[in-house]
Short mmCIF file of C-alpha atoms in Angstrom, two decimals:
data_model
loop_
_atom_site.label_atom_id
_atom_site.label_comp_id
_atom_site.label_asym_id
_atom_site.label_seq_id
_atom_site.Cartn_x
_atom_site.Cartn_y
_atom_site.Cartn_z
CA UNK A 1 -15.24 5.09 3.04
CA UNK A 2 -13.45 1.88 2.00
CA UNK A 3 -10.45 2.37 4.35
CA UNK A 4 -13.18 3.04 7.14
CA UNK A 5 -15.28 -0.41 6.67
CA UNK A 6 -11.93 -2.30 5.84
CA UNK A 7 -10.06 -0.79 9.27
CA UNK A 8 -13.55 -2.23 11.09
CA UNK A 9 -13.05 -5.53 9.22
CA UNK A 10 -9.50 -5.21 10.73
CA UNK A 11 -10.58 -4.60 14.41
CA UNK A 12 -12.48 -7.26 14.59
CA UNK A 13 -10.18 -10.00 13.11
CA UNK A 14 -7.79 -8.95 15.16
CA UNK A 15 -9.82 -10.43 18.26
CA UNK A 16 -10.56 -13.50 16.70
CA UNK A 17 -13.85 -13.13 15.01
CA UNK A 18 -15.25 -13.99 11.61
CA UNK A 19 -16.26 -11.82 8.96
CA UNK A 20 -18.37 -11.93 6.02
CA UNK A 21 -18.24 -9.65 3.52
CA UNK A 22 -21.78 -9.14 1.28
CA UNK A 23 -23.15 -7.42 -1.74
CA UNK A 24 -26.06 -7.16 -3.62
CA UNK A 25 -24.70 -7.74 -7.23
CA UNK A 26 -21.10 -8.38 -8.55
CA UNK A 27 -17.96 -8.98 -5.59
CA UNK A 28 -15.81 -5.94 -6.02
CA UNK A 29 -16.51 -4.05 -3.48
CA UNK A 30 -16.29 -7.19 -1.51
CA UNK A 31 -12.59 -7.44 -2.71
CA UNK A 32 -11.30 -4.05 -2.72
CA UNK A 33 -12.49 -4.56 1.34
CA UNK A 34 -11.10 -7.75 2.19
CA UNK A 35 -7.66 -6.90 -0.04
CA UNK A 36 -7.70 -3.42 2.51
CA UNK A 37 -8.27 -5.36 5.45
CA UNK A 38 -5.87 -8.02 5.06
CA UNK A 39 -3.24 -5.18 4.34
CA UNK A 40 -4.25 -3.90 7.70
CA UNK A 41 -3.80 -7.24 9.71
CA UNK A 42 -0.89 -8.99 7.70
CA UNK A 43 2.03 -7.97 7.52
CA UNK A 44 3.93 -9.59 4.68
CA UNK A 45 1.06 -8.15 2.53
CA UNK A 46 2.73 -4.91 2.96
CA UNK A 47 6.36 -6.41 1.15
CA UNK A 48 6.31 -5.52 -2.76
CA UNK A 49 6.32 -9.72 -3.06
CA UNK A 50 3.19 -9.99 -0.42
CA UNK A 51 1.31 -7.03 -2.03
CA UNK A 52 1.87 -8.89 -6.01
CA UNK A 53 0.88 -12.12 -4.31
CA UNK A 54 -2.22 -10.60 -2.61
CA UNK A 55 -3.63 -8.84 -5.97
CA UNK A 56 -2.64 -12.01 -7.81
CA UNK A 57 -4.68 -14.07 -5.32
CA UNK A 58 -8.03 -12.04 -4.50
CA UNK A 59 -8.30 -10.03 -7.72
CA UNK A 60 -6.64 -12.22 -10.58
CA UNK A 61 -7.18 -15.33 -9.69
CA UNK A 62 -11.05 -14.57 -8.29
CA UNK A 63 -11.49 -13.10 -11.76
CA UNK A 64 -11.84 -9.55 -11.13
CA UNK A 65 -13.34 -8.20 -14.64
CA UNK A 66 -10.13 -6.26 -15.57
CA UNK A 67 -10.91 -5.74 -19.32
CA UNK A 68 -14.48 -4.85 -19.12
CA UNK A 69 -13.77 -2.80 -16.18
CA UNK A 70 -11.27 -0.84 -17.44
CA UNK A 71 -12.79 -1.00 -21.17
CA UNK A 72 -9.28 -2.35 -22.43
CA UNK A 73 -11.55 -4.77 -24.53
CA UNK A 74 -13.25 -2.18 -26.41
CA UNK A 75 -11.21 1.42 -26.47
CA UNK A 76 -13.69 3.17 -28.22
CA UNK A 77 -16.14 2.27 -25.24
CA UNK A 78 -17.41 5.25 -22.94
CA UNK A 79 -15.78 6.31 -20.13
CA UNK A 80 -18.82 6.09 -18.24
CA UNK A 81 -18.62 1.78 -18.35
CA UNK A 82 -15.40 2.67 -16.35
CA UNK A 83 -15.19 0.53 -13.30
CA UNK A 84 -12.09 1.67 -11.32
CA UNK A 85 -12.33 -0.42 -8.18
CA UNK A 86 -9.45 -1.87 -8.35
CA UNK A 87 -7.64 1.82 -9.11
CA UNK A 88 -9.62 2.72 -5.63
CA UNK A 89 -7.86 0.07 -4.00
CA UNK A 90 -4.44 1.10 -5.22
CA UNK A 91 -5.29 4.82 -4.13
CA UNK A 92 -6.20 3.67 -0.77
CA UNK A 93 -2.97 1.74 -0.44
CA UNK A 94 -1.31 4.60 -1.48
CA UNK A 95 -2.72 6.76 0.74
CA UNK A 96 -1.79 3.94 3.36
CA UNK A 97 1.67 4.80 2.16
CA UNK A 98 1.41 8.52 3.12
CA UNK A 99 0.04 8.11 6.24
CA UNK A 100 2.21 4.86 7.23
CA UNK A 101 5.21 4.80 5.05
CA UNK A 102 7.66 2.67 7.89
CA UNK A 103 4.88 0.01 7.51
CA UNK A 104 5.04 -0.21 4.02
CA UNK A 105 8.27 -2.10 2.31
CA UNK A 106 7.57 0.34 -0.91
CA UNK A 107 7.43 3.07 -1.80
CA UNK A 108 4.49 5.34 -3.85
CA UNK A 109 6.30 5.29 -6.80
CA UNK A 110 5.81 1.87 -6.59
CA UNK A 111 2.27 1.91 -6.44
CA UNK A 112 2.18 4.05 -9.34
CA UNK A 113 3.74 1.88 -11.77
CA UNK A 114 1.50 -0.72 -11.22
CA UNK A 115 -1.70 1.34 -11.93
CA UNK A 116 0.17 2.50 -15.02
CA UNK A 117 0.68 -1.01 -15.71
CA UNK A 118 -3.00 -1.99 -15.00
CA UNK A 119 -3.80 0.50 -17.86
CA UNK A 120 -1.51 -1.51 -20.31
CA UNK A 121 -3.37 -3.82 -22.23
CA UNK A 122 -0.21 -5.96 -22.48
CA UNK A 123 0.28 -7.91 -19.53
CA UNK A 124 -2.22 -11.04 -19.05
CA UNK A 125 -2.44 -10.17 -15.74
CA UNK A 126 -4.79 -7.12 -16.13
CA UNK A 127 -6.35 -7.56 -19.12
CA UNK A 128 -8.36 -10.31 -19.10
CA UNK A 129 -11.48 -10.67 -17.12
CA UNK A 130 -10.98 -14.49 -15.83
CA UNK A 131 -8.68 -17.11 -15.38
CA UNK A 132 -10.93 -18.87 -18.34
CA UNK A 133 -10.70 -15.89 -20.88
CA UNK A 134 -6.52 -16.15 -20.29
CA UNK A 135 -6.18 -20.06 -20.97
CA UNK A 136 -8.41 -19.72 -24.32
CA UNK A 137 -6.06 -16.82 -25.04
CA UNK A 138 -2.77 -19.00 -24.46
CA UNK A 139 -4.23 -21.84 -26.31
CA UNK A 140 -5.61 -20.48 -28.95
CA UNK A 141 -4.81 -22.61 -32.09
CA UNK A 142 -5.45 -19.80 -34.31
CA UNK A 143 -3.27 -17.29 -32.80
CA UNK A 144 -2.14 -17.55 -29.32
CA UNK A 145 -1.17 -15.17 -27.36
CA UNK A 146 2.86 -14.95 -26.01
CA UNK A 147 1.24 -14.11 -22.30
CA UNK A 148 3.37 -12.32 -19.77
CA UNK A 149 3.34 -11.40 -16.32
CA UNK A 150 2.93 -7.66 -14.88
CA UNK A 151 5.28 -8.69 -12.47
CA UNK A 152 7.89 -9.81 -14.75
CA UNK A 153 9.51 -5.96 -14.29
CA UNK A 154 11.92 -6.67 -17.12
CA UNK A 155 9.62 -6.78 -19.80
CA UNK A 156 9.47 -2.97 -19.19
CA UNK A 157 12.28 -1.53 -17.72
CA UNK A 158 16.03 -1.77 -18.91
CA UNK A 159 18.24 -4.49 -17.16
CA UNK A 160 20.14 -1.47 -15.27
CA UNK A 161 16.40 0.06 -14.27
CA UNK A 162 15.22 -3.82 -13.12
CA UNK A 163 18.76 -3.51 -10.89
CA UNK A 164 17.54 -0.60 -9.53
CA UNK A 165 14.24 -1.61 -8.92
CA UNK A 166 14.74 -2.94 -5.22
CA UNK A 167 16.50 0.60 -4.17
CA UNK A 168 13.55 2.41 -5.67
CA UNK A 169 10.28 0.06 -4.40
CA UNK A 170 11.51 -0.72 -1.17
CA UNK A 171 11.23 1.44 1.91
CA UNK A 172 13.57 1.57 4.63
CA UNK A 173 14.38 -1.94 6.31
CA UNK A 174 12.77 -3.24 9.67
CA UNK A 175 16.12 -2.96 11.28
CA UNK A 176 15.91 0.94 10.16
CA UNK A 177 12.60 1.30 11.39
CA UNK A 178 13.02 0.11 14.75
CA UNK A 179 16.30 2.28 15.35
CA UNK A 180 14.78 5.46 14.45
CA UNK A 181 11.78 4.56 16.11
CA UNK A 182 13.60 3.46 19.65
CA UNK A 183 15.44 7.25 19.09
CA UNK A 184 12.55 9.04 18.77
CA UNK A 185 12.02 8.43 22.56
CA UNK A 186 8.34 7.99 23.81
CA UNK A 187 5.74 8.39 20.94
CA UNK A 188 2.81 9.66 21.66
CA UNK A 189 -0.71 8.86 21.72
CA UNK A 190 -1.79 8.84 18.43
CA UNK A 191 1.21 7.15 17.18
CA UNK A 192 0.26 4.20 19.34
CA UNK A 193 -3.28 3.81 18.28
CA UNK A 194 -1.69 4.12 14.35
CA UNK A 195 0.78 1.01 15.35
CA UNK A 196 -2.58 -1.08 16.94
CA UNK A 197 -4.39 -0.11 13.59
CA UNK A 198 -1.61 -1.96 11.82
CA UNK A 199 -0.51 -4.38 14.06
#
């Protein structure tokens, strides 16, 4: 499974050796690994800020197909031309979530707002399938586009909801974490080899 290969990616950056990730055609796979495992080893990947900042930079920027994978170009397309690796990677981090929620710094609901999101074809961020395809859009002289961020919250939730939004995305504090975990007294074995997988 994906978590599998990207927890073995994991183990063995964590004792200082390369990896290269490879695939016959296309690079998602390759992504939706590397995304996993860098989740795993860093972090500040797992703060709502780190986690935008990671899809921004490996699936955004690297020009993960959004539109033609998610047939937001063409609704009347098949769902068969559906190409939900990037949805896979979202249900893996959720299921991260389940399993780890103290290493988190959000919460599922979280999670789940940004696939609904992904589905929107409003936000520049996911519908496009390049960083090309986005500055034609925004420069288009016959009609450009008004692009805006998925991560600009406010463009859909109401200013008292966008308040709200730290209290209902982020997961109890470090400081939290390490007082309930010092009064839970010794933990036992597989609790420590969960905090090595993560750490």
């Amino acid at each position: 499974s994906a978590l599998r290969l990207a927890s073995q990616v994991a183990d063995q950056m964590t004792i200082g050796k390369t990896v290269v990730l490879r695939e016959g055609e296309g690079r998602s796979s390759s992504i939706l690994i590397a995304s996993l495992a860098q989740l795993l080893v860093c972090e500040d990947f797992r703060t709502r800020a780190g986690f935008e900042g990671l899809i921004q930079s490996n699936w955004v920027s690297l020009g993960f197909q959004f539109s033609k994978s998610h047939t937001l170009s063409n609704l009347s397309s098949k769902m068969s031309n559906l190409n939900p690796t990037f949805l896979l990677f979202l249900d893996c981090v959720h299921q991260m979530s389940l399993q780890f929620p103290s290493k988190l710094e959000f919460l599922p609901q979280y999670l789940m707002d940004v696939w609904d999101t992904t589905l929107l074809p409003v936000f520049d961020t996911f519908i496009f399938d390049s960083e090309h395809d986005r500055a034609v859009a925004r420069s288009s002289p016959e009609i450009p586009l008004q692009l805006h961020s998925a991560w600009d919250w406010v463009k859909q939730f109401t200013s008292p909801q966008v308040c709200s939004l730290p209290k209902h995305y982020q997961h109890l504090d470090r400081e939290t974490d390490r007082l309930e975990e010092g009064s839970q007294g010794q933990r036992d074995d597989n609790d420590e080899d969960n905090k090595e997988t993560w750490c």
